[in-house]
Amino acid sequence: MMRLHGCIVACALAVMATGCDLLGGASSPPPPAKQEAPPVKVTENAPAAKPAASPSAAPAEAEGETAVDKALMWAQRCQAANEQVSHLQQENQALAQKNQTLQEQVNKARQELDQLNRELADANTMMVDVRKELDRWRASVLGFRQEIREAQQTQLEALAKIMKMLGGEMNVQPTTTSAPASRPADAGMARP
């Protein structure tokens, strides 16, 4: 941006110093129409060629370029700089839009990640609760197993008493509650 302002200021100074009529102002009278060597254009890589010196030549012409040529050169450079600035501004806008899009995607991804982390924490809590319930159920089932054994033993004893009342003989005494009953129906009862 500073180069652009510098180019514009340099062009304005060159125009004002030579008194050219580019901006519509008054100008100095043209030099006498003598046959002079045509001005030589200076390229950036080649050294400036000096025209043949004439007694009535202006000091600006002695350098190889006229003030108008210099002003035109600076105007072209200024135009090229303006085009480059415009192009860079467009690129900057495109990059800013792309950056904004990427930032929105990052924010959306962060929100999704936070949501997934909350869901994962909830799922972990639920799994811990389910495991605790399973452990309680397992303990309850194991506790009920003993109660069921005791209930079955009581039923066997009751059946043995009923069989005895009906006249059946028993060869083996019923097992105690500490021994596991493998098959309650095979209690060794004989029929008369």
Tab-separated table of N, CA and C in Angstrom, residues 36 54 56-63:
chain	number	residue	atom	x	y	z
A	36	GLU	N	15.883	16.813	-34.027
A	36	GLU	CA	16.616	16.233	-32.901
A	36	GLU	C	16.550	14.721	-33.004
A	54	SER	N	22.576	18.393	-28.249
A	54	SER	CA	22.339	19.558	-29.091
A	54	SER	C	22.344	20.778	-28.184
A	56	SER	N	20.368	23.243	-27.907
A	56	SER	CA	19.083	23.699	-27.385
A	56	SER	C	18.312	22.584	-26.670
A	57	ALA	N	18.950	21.463	-26.404
A	57	ALA	CA	18.258	20.322	-25.772
A	57	ALA	C	18.012	20.624	-24.298
A	58	ALA	N	16.860	20.219	-23.824
A	58	ALA	CA	16.513	20.434	-22.420
A	58	ALA	C	17.279	19.452	-21.557
A	59	PRO	N	17.505	19.739	-20.278
A	59	PRO	CA	18.250	18.826	-19.430
A	59	PRO	C	17.553	17.466	-19.270
A	60	ALA	N	16.224	17.423	-19.308
A	60	ALA	CA	15.521	16.147	-19.170
A	60	ALA	C	15.777	15.271	-20.377
A	61	GLU	N	15.919	15.870	-21.565
A	61	GLU	CA	16.176	15.089	-22.768
A	61	GLU	C	17.586	14.565	-22.777
A	62	ALA	N	18.486	15.169	-22.078
A	62	ALA	CA	19.859	14.718	-22.036
A	62	ALA	C	19.958	13.382	-21.320
A	63	GLU	N	19.026	13.078	-20.478
A	63	GLU	CA	19.057	11.802	-19.762
A	63	GLU	C	18.519	10.673	-20.619
